Amino acid sequence: MRWLNCALGNSMWLAAVIWNENYQQHHQKDYTKKKRKMASPEKKRKMAPKVFNDPIHGNIELHPLLVKIVDTPQFQRLRFIKQLGGVYFVYPGASHNRFEHCIGVCHLAGRFVRALKENQPELNITPEDELCVEIAALCHDLGHGPFSHLFDMKIIPEAWEKRKKNGKWTHEQGSIDMFDHMLKVNAGLAREFNDIKFTETDITFIKELINGPKKHERKGRTEEKWFLYEIVSNDRNKIDVDKWDYFARDCHMLGIGNNFNHNRLISFSRVISVKGIDGKFEQQICYRDKEATNLYDMFHIRNLLHQRAYQHKTSNSVEIMLAEALVLADEFIKFEGEDGKLVCMSDTVKDMKAYTLLNDGVIHKIIESDREELKKSKEILNRILRRDLYRCVGEKRFAGGTFGKEVSLNRC
């Protein structure tokens, strides 16, 4: 065989369990004791998982620890952040949020790592490896702000420039900060992590999967398991489960046809020792040669989504107006942070307690306000609601590198 290197069980059952309050309270104590005795990921998986009904992947079954993460205010916040930002003002179907996307990515990451484990036992993928990859996939977008990429690509840079504040912030760094905050303020969740017997190295590995460091800086796993870094966010060739979910989900919600089949890639993937750019051999995820056309379709659908939706001239106009309104309101919209301190919007990224309160609903705070300082922002937002949008007077394509300062338009 040639491989491409790219830079219901056996029985079905139905059970109905009727719970009543007395029964649940009577057995809660014993259940909690039994639950805490389960120390390893393998034992934890024997507990009743939770099933999510997803329009893209069908029934998604999550490990109990993953359910604990989902049931935190920090993760539930993602219900109120649109996946595609201003695109929703153009495509009525683009109403999906970061919440369901993260659950979908977690599902695909789990399927992918288990497929590799089953097909190649010699890789020695442990239950801890598997669960770390799933946690990273679930938490990879915890750091997104209002209207997703608009916040870290446009709102934060312009707000900080206006305030003459230096520095650069990305939602990946925000995801790591929010992950740390989530473990700190949710005692029950921290206890679950301890019961699993996660080490500091495992926690480091999860963070590295979210915002990957350079190869020589990796500390979470040794070289023979570096292929695991390619599952959630693949810096080597951009083929990862994050994109697989949002390609499928965005196409479904936008009504755009999608020929790319991520299920085949999972089935026809293998880890192979490949000579890297530096001349050294390393373990990389590869795909069967017959999947070349499928991979072409993947990059084609990415380009198509950018043309038809992500860079649609009207959605770009909406996002320019949203960014302008929020930057004008930045210093006048406050959120309660650590020690009760009030923090302005662009500073919430440094205070996760305050950042937990920030989502797309910030525009309603402005619209409902009668404060004079927010009058200009309110006018801009009301123009969006009346569809009195900035007009596109023309467009021209330039070669890459034409301008000294360019903003990346990649969405992930």
Tab-separated table of C-alpha atoms in Angstrom:
chain	number	residue	atom	x	y	z
A	1	MET	CA	0.000	0.000	0.000
A	2	ARG	CA	1.077	3.554	-0.641
A	3	TRP	CA	0.450	6.293	1.904
A	4	LEU	CA	0.149	10.052	1.567
A	5	ASN	CA	2.264	12.150	3.852
A	6	CYS	CA	0.610	15.551	4.191
A	7	ALA	CA	3.266	18.793	5.195
A	8	LEU	CA	-23.759	0.579	17.465
A	9	GLY	CA	-21.825	-2.353	18.815
A	10	ASN	CA	-22.787	-5.993	18.208
A	11	SER	CA	-26.011	-5.657	20.158
A	12	MET	CA	-28.636	-2.963	20.436
A	13	TRP	CA	-30.524	-2.137	23.576
A	14	LEU	CA	-33.081	0.290	24.775
A	15	ALA	CA	-33.550	1.050	28.446
A	16	ALA	CA	-35.862	3.429	30.211
A	17	VAL	CA	-35.045	4.394	33.769
A	18	ILE	CA	-37.502	6.396	35.790
A	19	TRP	CA	-35.883	8.384	38.546
A	20	ASN	CA	-37.687	9.941	41.420
A	21	GLU	CA	-36.305	12.447	43.863
A	22	ASN	CA	-36.359	10.128	46.883
A	23	TYR	CA	-34.559	7.330	45.047
A	24	GLN	CA	-31.887	9.704	43.768
A	25	GLN	CA	-31.253	11.283	47.178
A	26	HIS	CA	-31.177	7.868	48.876
A	27	HIS	CA	-28.508	6.513	46.523
A	28	GLN	CA	-26.501	9.693	45.935
A	29	LYS	CA	-24.119	9.075	48.856
A	30	ASP	CA	-23.173	5.550	47.820
A	31	TYR	CA	-22.872	6.594	44.165
A	32	THR	CA	-20.446	9.421	45.038
A	33	LYS	CA	-18.234	7.081	47.081
A	34	LYS	CA	-18.079	4.511	44.281
A	35	LYS	CA	-17.394	7.232	41.738
A	36	ARG	CA	-14.342	8.577	43.582
A	37	LYS	CA	-12.781	5.121	43.828
A	38	MET	CA	-12.475	4.993	40.042
A	39	ALA	CA	-8.972	6.258	39.466
A	40	SER	CA	-7.968	5.473	35.894
A	41	PRO	CA	-9.414	6.772	32.604
A	42	GLU	CA	-10.383	3.196	31.712
A	43	LYS	CA	-12.441	2.857	34.898
A	44	LYS	CA	-13.933	6.316	34.498
A	45	ARG	CA	-15.149	5.390	31.026
A	46	LYS	CA	-17.149	2.550	32.577
A	47	MET	CA	-19.332	5.148	34.284
A	48	ALA	CA	-22.464	6.208	32.461
A	49	PRO	CA	-21.368	8.780	29.847
A	50	LYS	CA	-23.583	11.539	28.508
A	51	VAL	CA	-24.941	11.461	24.979
A	52	PHE	CA	-25.393	14.657	22.954
A	53	ASN	CA	-27.591	14.644	19.866
A	54	ASP	CA	-25.644	16.602	17.260
A	55	PRO	CA	-27.001	17.520	13.791
A	56	ILE	CA	-23.599	16.870	12.191
A	57	HIS	CA	-22.195	13.775	13.910
A	58	GLY	CA	-25.341	12.198	15.339
A	59	ASN	CA	-25.086	10.810	18.854
A	60	ILE	CA	-21.915	12.023	20.588
A	61	GLU	CA	-20.922	10.105	23.716
A	62	LEU	CA	-18.631	11.956	26.110
A	63	HIS	CA	-16.442	10.669	28.941
A	64	PRO	CA	-17.759	11.734	32.395
A	65	LEU	CA	-14.783	14.080	32.920
A	66	LEU	CA	-15.590	15.836	29.648
A	67	VAL	CA	-19.187	16.251	30.801
A	68	LYS	CA	-17.870	17.877	33.998
A	69	ILE	CA	-15.989	20.400	31.835
A	70	VAL	CA	-19.071	21.094	29.708
A	71	ASP	CA	-21.089	21.755	32.877
A	72	THR	CA	-18.997	24.765	33.970
A	73	PRO	CA	-19.824	28.476	33.469
A	74	GLN	CA	-16.571	28.869	31.531
A	75	PHE	CA	-17.637	26.330	28.892
A	76	GLN	CA	-21.347	27.220	28.907
A	77	ARG	CA	-20.277	30.761	27.987
A	78	LEU	CA	-19.577	29.425	24.476
A	79	ARG	CA	-23.329	29.021	23.923
A	80	PHE	CA	-23.460	32.805	23.529
A	81	ILE	CA	-20.620	33.290	21.031
A	82	LYS	CA	-21.492	32.889	17.359
A	83	GLN	CA	-19.186	30.575	15.440
A	84	LEU	CA	-19.109	32.835	12.380
A	85	GLY	CA	-19.479	36.288	13.929
A	86	GLY	CA	-20.982	38.787	11.490
A	87	VAL	CA	-21.789	36.108	8.900
A	88	TYR	CA	-25.050	35.514	10.805
A	89	PHE	CA	-26.239	38.927	9.608
A	90	VAL	CA	-25.972	37.636	6.026
A	91	TYR	CA	-26.780	33.918	6.309
A	92	PRO	CA	-29.825	33.359	8.581
A	93	GLY	CA	-28.755	29.746	9.112
A	94	ALA	CA	-25.371	30.704	10.589
A	95	SER	CA	-26.813	30.711	14.106
A	96	HIS	CA	-24.515	28.005	15.479
A	97	ASN	CA	-22.162	28.763	18.348
A	98	ARG	CA	-18.714	27.812	19.620
A	99	PHE	CA	-20.385	25.483	22.158
A	100	GLU	CA	-21.502	22.815	19.682
A	101	HIS	CA	-18.376	23.204	17.572
A	102	CYS	CA	-16.146	22.363	20.548
A	103	ILE	CA	-18.205	19.278	21.366
A	104	GLY	CA	-17.960	18.200	17.722
A	105	VAL	CA	-14.181	18.664	17.638
A	106	CYS	CA	-13.883	16.652	20.868
A	107	HIS	CA	-15.920	13.846	19.289
A	108	LEU	CA	-13.765	13.732	16.144
A	109	ALA	CA	-10.518	13.910	18.146
A	110	GLY	CA	-11.631	10.954	20.257
A	111	ARG	CA	-12.601	8.940	17.177
A	112	PHE	CA	-9.313	9.766	15.475
A	113	VAL	CA	-7.030	8.814	18.365
A	114	ARG	CA	-8.992	5.609	19.038
A	115	ALA	CA	-8.778	4.631	15.362
A	116	LEU	CA	-4.979	5.032	15.458
A	117	LYS	CA	-4.830	3.076	18.723
A	118	GLU	CA	-6.892	0.212	17.291
A	119	ASN	CA	-5.085	0.026	13.955
A	120	GLN	CA	-1.589	0.434	15.400
A	121	PRO	CA	-1.257	-1.014	18.910
A	122	GLU	CA	2.506	-0.584	18.635
A	123	LEU	CA	2.039	3.193	19.049
A	124	ASN	CA	1.338	2.538	22.743
A	125	ILE	CA	-1.391	5.165	22.950
A	126	THR	CA	-2.500	5.144	26.586
A	127	PRO	CA	-5.933	6.008	28.036
A	128	GLU	CA	-4.294	9.146	29.446
A	129	ASP	CA	-3.117	10.147	25.957
A	130	GLU	CA	-6.600	9.595	24.602
A	131	LEU	CA	-8.315	11.642	27.294
A	132	CYS	CA	-5.786	14.489	27.080
A	133	VAL	CA	-6.437	14.822	23.343
A	134	GLU	CA	-10.208	14.880	23.937
A	135	ILE	CA	-9.923	17.516	26.683
A	136	ALA	CA	-7.730	19.732	24.496
A	137	ALA	CA	-10.202	19.399	21.622
A	138	LEU	CA	-13.112	20.284	23.900
A	139	CYS	CA	-11.336	23.320	25.381
A	140	HIS	CA	-9.488	24.602	22.321
A	141	ASP	CA	-11.885	27.547	21.798
A	142	LEU	CA	-12.535	28.548	25.427
A	143	GLY	CA	-10.678	31.797	24.795
A	144	HIS	CA	-12.860	33.193	22.011
A	145	GLY	CA	-14.457	36.576	22.634
A	146	PRO	CA	-17.561	38.277	21.191
A	147	PHE	CA	-18.139	37.374	17.542
A	148	SER	CA	-15.245	34.893	17.584
A	149	HIS	CA	-12.270	35.869	15.394
A	150	LEU	CA	-13.445	39.461	15.067
A	151	PHE	CA	-12.541	39.984	18.725
A	152	ASP	CA	-8.902	38.880	18.667
A	153	MET	CA	-8.142	39.912	15.078
A	154	LYS	CA	-9.694	43.381	15.044
A	155	ILE	CA	-11.357	44.564	18.271
A	156	ILE	CA	-8.495	43.882	20.717
A	157	PRO	CA	-5.708	45.242	18.441
A	158	GLU	CA	-7.666	48.448	17.694
A	159	ALA	CA	-8.774	48.956	21.298
A	160	TRP	CA	-5.235	48.500	22.599
A	161	GLU	CA	-3.812	50.780	19.904
A	162	LYS	CA	-6.364	53.438	20.848
A	163	ARG	CA	-5.307	53.184	24.499
A	164	LYS	CA	-1.612	53.101	23.480
A	165	LYS	CA	-1.249	49.686	25.057
A	166	ASN	CA	1.454	47.376	23.724
A	167	GLY	CA	1.239	43.632	23.341
A	168	LYS	CA	-0.418	40.936	21.304
A	169	TRP	CA	-3.208	38.585	22.388
A	170	THR	CA	-4.640	35.507	20.692
A	171	HIS	CA	-7.681	33.410	21.493
A	172	GLU	CA	-5.399	30.363	21.842
A	173	GLN	CA	-3.643	32.024	24.768
A	174	GLY	CA	-7.060	32.975	26.082
A	175	SER	CA	-8.115	29.324	25.913
A	176	ILE	CA	-5.166	28.271	28.068
A	177	ASP	CA	-5.842	31.061	30.582
A	178	MET	CA	-9.523	30.125	30.742
A	179	PHE	CA	-8.628	26.434	31.158
A	180	ASP	CA	-6.430	27.295	34.157
A	181	HIS	CA	-9.167	29.516	35.585
A	182	MET	CA	-11.763	26.785	35.081
A	183	LEU	CA	-9.714	24.295	37.115
A	184	LYS	CA	-9.089	26.907	39.795
A	185	VAL	CA	-12.685	28.008	40.441
A	186	ASN	CA	-14.495	24.682	39.960
A	187	ALA	CA	-13.499	22.578	42.943
A	188	GLY	CA	-15.486	19.555	41.779
A	189	LEU	CA	-13.739	19.577	38.402
A	190	ALA	CA	-10.279	19.877	39.967
A	191	ARG	CA	-11.135	16.901	42.177
A	192	GLU	CA	-12.125	14.866	39.102
A	193	PHE	CA	-8.759	15.646	37.501
A	194	ASN	CA	-7.028	14.447	40.663
A	195	ASP	CA	-9.118	11.254	40.711
A	196	ILE	CA	-7.997	10.531	37.152
A	197	LYS	CA	-4.404	10.785	38.425
A	198	PHE	CA	-3.414	13.372	35.843
A	199	THR	CA	0.169	14.568	36.294
A	200	GLU	CA	1.556	18.057	35.691
A	201	THR	CA	3.000	16.669	32.459
A	202	ASP	CA	-0.502	15.680	31.309
A	203	ILE	CA	-1.836	19.170	32.060
A	204	THR	CA	1.094	20.671	30.149
A	205	PHE	CA	0.342	18.315	27.253
A	206	ILE	CA	-3.289	19.476	27.119
A	207	LYS	CA	-2.191	23.120	26.975
A	208	GLU	CA	0.391	22.382	24.294
A	209	LEU	CA	-2.276	20.691	22.172
A	210	ILE	CA	-4.392	23.865	22.413
A	211	ASN	CA	-1.591	26.294	21.596
A	212	GLY	CA	1.288	24.236	20.314
A	213	PRO	CA	4.863	25.339	21.004
A	214	LYS	CA	7.732	24.695	18.621
A	215	LYS	CA	8.949	21.120	18.473
A	216	HIS	CA	12.050	21.656	20.571
A	217	GLU	CA	9.915	23.297	23.285
A	218	ARG	CA	7.435	20.423	23.699
A	219	LYS	CA	7.331	18.985	27.205
A	220	GLY	CA	3.989	17.156	27.319
A	221	ARG	CA	5.046	14.070	25.363
A	222	THR	CA	8.284	12.579	24.052
A	223	GLU	CA	9.209	12.408	20.352
A	224	GLU	CA	7.651	9.015	19.654
A	225	LYS	CA	4.233	10.517	20.440
A	226	TRP	CA	4.585	13.840	18.692
A	227	PHE	CA	2.028	12.677	16.109
A	228	LEU	CA	-0.634	13.365	18.771
A	229	TYR	CA	0.064	17.089	18.316
A	230	GLU	CA	-1.324	16.823	14.764
A	231	ILE	CA	-4.860	15.798	15.767
A	232	VAL	CA	-6.429	18.940	17.277
A	233	SER	CA	-4.353	21.734	15.723
A	234	ASN	CA	-1.911	20.666	13.023
A	235	ASP	CA	0.755	23.307	12.404
A	236	ARG	CA	2.540	21.077	9.909
A	237	ASN	CA	-0.100	20.823	7.168
A	238	LYS	CA	-3.345	22.259	8.645
A	239	ILE	CA	-5.177	18.920	8.369
A	240	ASP	CA	-6.876	18.510	11.759
A	241	VAL	CA	-10.213	17.722	13.405
A	242	ASP	CA	-10.896	21.377	14.243
A	243	LYS	CA	-11.259	22.149	10.544
A	244	TRP	CA	-13.113	18.911	9.825
A	245	ASP	CA	-15.872	19.882	12.234
A	246	TYR	CA	-16.250	23.493	11.177
A	247	PHE	CA	-16.175	22.603	7.465
A	248	ALA	CA	-19.034	20.141	7.984
A	249	ARG	CA	-20.937	22.329	10.473
A	250	ASP	CA	-20.571	25.605	8.573
A	251	CYS	CA	-21.580	24.016	5.259
A	252	HIS	CA	-24.609	22.399	6.874
A	253	MET	CA	-25.775	25.622	8.545
A	254	LEU	CA	-25.020	27.849	5.547
A	255	GLY	CA	-26.593	25.518	2.991
A	256	ILE	CA	-23.349	25.050	1.041
A	257	GLY	CA	-22.517	21.683	-0.528
A	258	ASN	CA	-19.562	19.783	0.940
A	259	ASN	CA	-17.852	16.897	-0.869
A	260	PHE	CA	-15.130	16.428	1.738
A	261	ASN	CA	-15.475	13.215	3.790
A	262	HIS	CA	-13.566	13.315	7.081
A	263	ASN	CA	-14.779	9.821	8.020
A	264	ARG	CA	-12.717	8.278	5.211
A	265	LEU	CA	-9.604	10.142	6.329
A	266	ILE	CA	-9.991	8.750	9.841
A	267	SER	CA	-10.383	5.222	8.454
A	268	PHE	CA	-7.415	5.512	6.090
A	269	SER	CA	-4.945	7.205	8.440
A	270	ARG	CA	-1.763	5.680	9.835
A	271	VAL	CA	1.266	6.937	11.758
A	272	ILE	CA	4.465	6.456	9.738
A	273	SER	CA	8.084	7.432	10.312
A	274	VAL	CA	8.794	10.218	7.825
A	275	LYS	CA	11.883	12.267	7.088
A	276	GLY	CA	11.131	15.837	8.169
A	277	ILE	CA	12.315	19.170	6.787
A	278	ASP	CA	15.250	19.121	9.198
A	279	GLY	CA	16.387	15.754	7.818
A	280	LYS	CA	15.389	13.817	10.934
A	281	PHE	CA	12.841	11.014	10.913
A	282	GLU	CA	9.710	11.600	12.971
A	283	GLN	CA	6.312	9.997	13.511
A	284	GLN	CA	3.674	11.728	11.370
A	285	ILE	CA	0.021	11.049	10.574
A	286	CYS	CA	-0.294	10.003	6.932
A	287	TYR	CA	-3.181	9.041	4.648
A	288	ARG	CA	-3.662	6.433	1.924
A	289	ASP	CA	-2.745	7.606	-1.572
A	290	LYS	CA	-6.312	7.050	-2.782
A	291	GLU	CA	-7.469	9.789	-0.390
A	292	ALA	CA	-5.603	12.476	-2.358
A	293	THR	CA	-8.798	13.667	-4.079
A	294	ASN	CA	-10.583	13.775	-0.740
A	295	LEU	CA	-7.824	16.018	0.626
A	296	TYR	CA	-8.109	18.258	-2.439
A	297	ASP	CA	-11.817	18.559	-1.648
A	298	MET	CA	-10.939	19.580	1.918
A	299	PHE	CA	-8.830	22.529	0.814
A	300	HIS	CA	-11.336	23.369	-1.923
A	301	ILE	CA	-14.207	23.640	0.569
A	302	ARG	CA	-12.038	25.842	2.790
A	303	ASN	CA	-11.475	28.218	-0.109
A	304	LEU	CA	-15.167	28.083	-1.040
A	305	LEU	CA	-16.277	28.958	2.494
A	306	HIS	CA	-13.942	31.954	2.533
A	307	GLN	CA	-15.279	33.203	-0.794
A	308	ARG	CA	-18.976	32.667	-0.113
A	309	ALA	CA	-19.222	33.350	3.609
A	310	TYR	CA	-16.173	34.277	5.689
A	311	GLN	CA	-15.087	37.071	3.316
A	312	HIS	CA	-18.533	37.936	1.966
A	313	LYS	CA	-18.544	41.695	1.349
A	314	THR	CA	-21.703	42.267	3.385
A	315	SER	CA	-20.551	40.210	6.382
A	316	ASN	CA	-17.235	42.075	6.239
A	317	SER	CA	-19.161	45.348	6.291
A	318	VAL	CA	-21.148	44.190	9.335
A	319	GLU	CA	-17.988	43.108	11.140
A	320	ILE	CA	-16.266	46.439	10.448
A	321	MET	CA	-19.255	48.198	12.001
A	322	LEU	CA	-19.391	45.799	14.980
A	323	ALA	CA	-15.680	46.314	15.641
A	324	GLU	CA	-16.012	50.098	15.356
A	325	ALA	CA	-18.930	50.137	17.809
A	326	LEU	CA	-17.204	47.910	20.357
A	327	VAL	CA	-13.894	49.787	20.200
A	328	LEU	CA	-15.735	53.070	20.817
A	329	ALA	CA	-17.529	51.495	23.798
A	330	ASP	CA	-14.473	49.678	25.148
A	331	GLU	CA	-13.614	51.908	28.124
A	332	PHE	CA	-17.243	52.445	29.128
A	333	ILE	CA	-18.408	48.819	29.340
A	334	LYS	CA	-17.225	47.288	32.608
A	335	PHE	CA	-17.176	43.726	33.937
A	336	GLU	CA	-16.536	42.559	37.484
A	337	GLY	CA	-13.184	40.821	37.762
A	338	GLU	CA	-10.969	39.464	40.520
A	339	ASP	CA	-11.397	41.086	43.944
A	340	GLY	CA	-14.498	42.920	42.699
A	341	LYS	CA	-12.454	45.179	40.444
A	342	LEU	CA	-14.308	46.603	37.411
A	343	VAL	CA	-12.493	45.856	34.166
A	344	CYS	CA	-13.049	47.441	30.751
A	345	MET	CA	-13.811	45.156	27.827
A	346	SER	CA	-10.355	44.981	26.237
A	347	ASP	CA	-8.741	44.269	29.622
A	348	THR	CA	-10.972	41.300	30.407
A	349	VAL	CA	-8.543	39.087	28.467
A	350	LYS	CA	-6.164	39.492	31.410
A	351	ASP	CA	-8.841	38.728	34.008
A	352	MET	CA	-10.635	35.436	33.395
A	353	LYS	CA	-13.342	36.084	35.972
A	354	ALA	CA	-14.378	39.171	34.020
A	355	TYR	CA	-13.807	37.457	30.666
A	356	THR	CA	-16.251	34.703	31.636
A	357	LEU	CA	-18.973	37.383	31.598
A	358	LEU	CA	-18.092	38.671	28.104
A	359	ASN	CA	-19.934	37.291	25.072
A	360	ASP	CA	-21.971	38.449	22.042
A	361	GLY	CA	-24.551	39.909	24.434
A	362	VAL	CA	-22.276	42.913	24.962
A	363	ILE	CA	-23.954	44.633	21.992
A	364	HIS	CA	-27.324	44.462	23.780
A	365	LYS	CA	-25.777	46.219	26.786
A	366	ILE	CA	-24.845	49.068	24.470
A	367	ILE	CA	-28.173	49.166	22.612
A	368	GLU	CA	-30.146	49.214	25.885
A	369	SER	CA	-27.958	51.899	27.470
A	370	ASP	CA	-28.877	55.583	27.716
A	371	ARG	CA	-25.342	56.708	28.597
A	372	GLU	CA	-24.024	59.596	26.551
A	373	GLU	CA	-20.583	57.949	26.188
A	374	LEU	CA	-22.195	55.025	24.347
A	375	LYS	CA	-24.341	57.119	22.021
A	376	LYS	CA	-22.065	56.767	18.975
A	377	SER	CA	-21.671	53.005	19.483
A	378	LYS	CA	-25.421	52.650	19.874
A	379	GLU	CA	-26.025	54.533	16.604
A	380	ILE	CA	-23.690	52.203	14.702
A	381	LEU	CA	-25.332	49.065	16.150
A	382	ASN	CA	-28.801	50.387	15.350
A	383	ARG	CA	-27.658	50.995	11.777
A	384	ILE	CA	-26.748	47.303	11.555
A	385	LEU	CA	-30.207	46.328	12.807
A	386	ARG	CA	-31.818	48.632	10.206
A	387	ARG	CA	-29.524	47.153	7.510
A	388	ASP	CA	-28.096	50.609	6.894
A	389	LEU	CA	-24.648	49.140	6.318
A	390	TYR	CA	-21.373	50.587	5.089
A	391	ARG	CA	-21.219	50.120	1.345
A	392	CYS	CA	-18.517	48.286	-0.573
A	393	VAL	CA	-17.412	50.696	-3.306
A	394	GLY	CA	-15.057	48.255	-4.999
A	395	GLU	CA	-12.448	45.594	-4.468
A	396	LYS	CA	-9.046	44.696	-5.846
A	397	ARG	CA	-6.877	41.622	-5.347
A	398	PHE	CA	-3.233	42.090	-4.369
A	399	ALA	CA	-0.380	39.619	-4.243
A	400	GLY	CA	0.687	38.396	-0.803
A	401	GLY	CA	3.300	40.613	0.844
A	402	THR	CA	2.222	43.725	-1.081
A	403	PHE	CA	1.626	45.615	2.147
A	404	GLY	CA	3.965	45.873	5.079
A	405	LYS	CA	1.262	45.207	7.660
A	406	GLU	CA	-1.176	42.457	6.723
A	407	VAL	CA	-3.874	40.813	8.797
A	408	SER	CA	-4.381	37.079	8.497
A	409	LEU	CA	-7.951	36.185	7.559
A	410	ASN	CA	-7.652	32.505	8.448
A	411	ARG	CA	-10.488	31.210	10.629
A	412	CYS	CA	-10.019	28.154	12.798
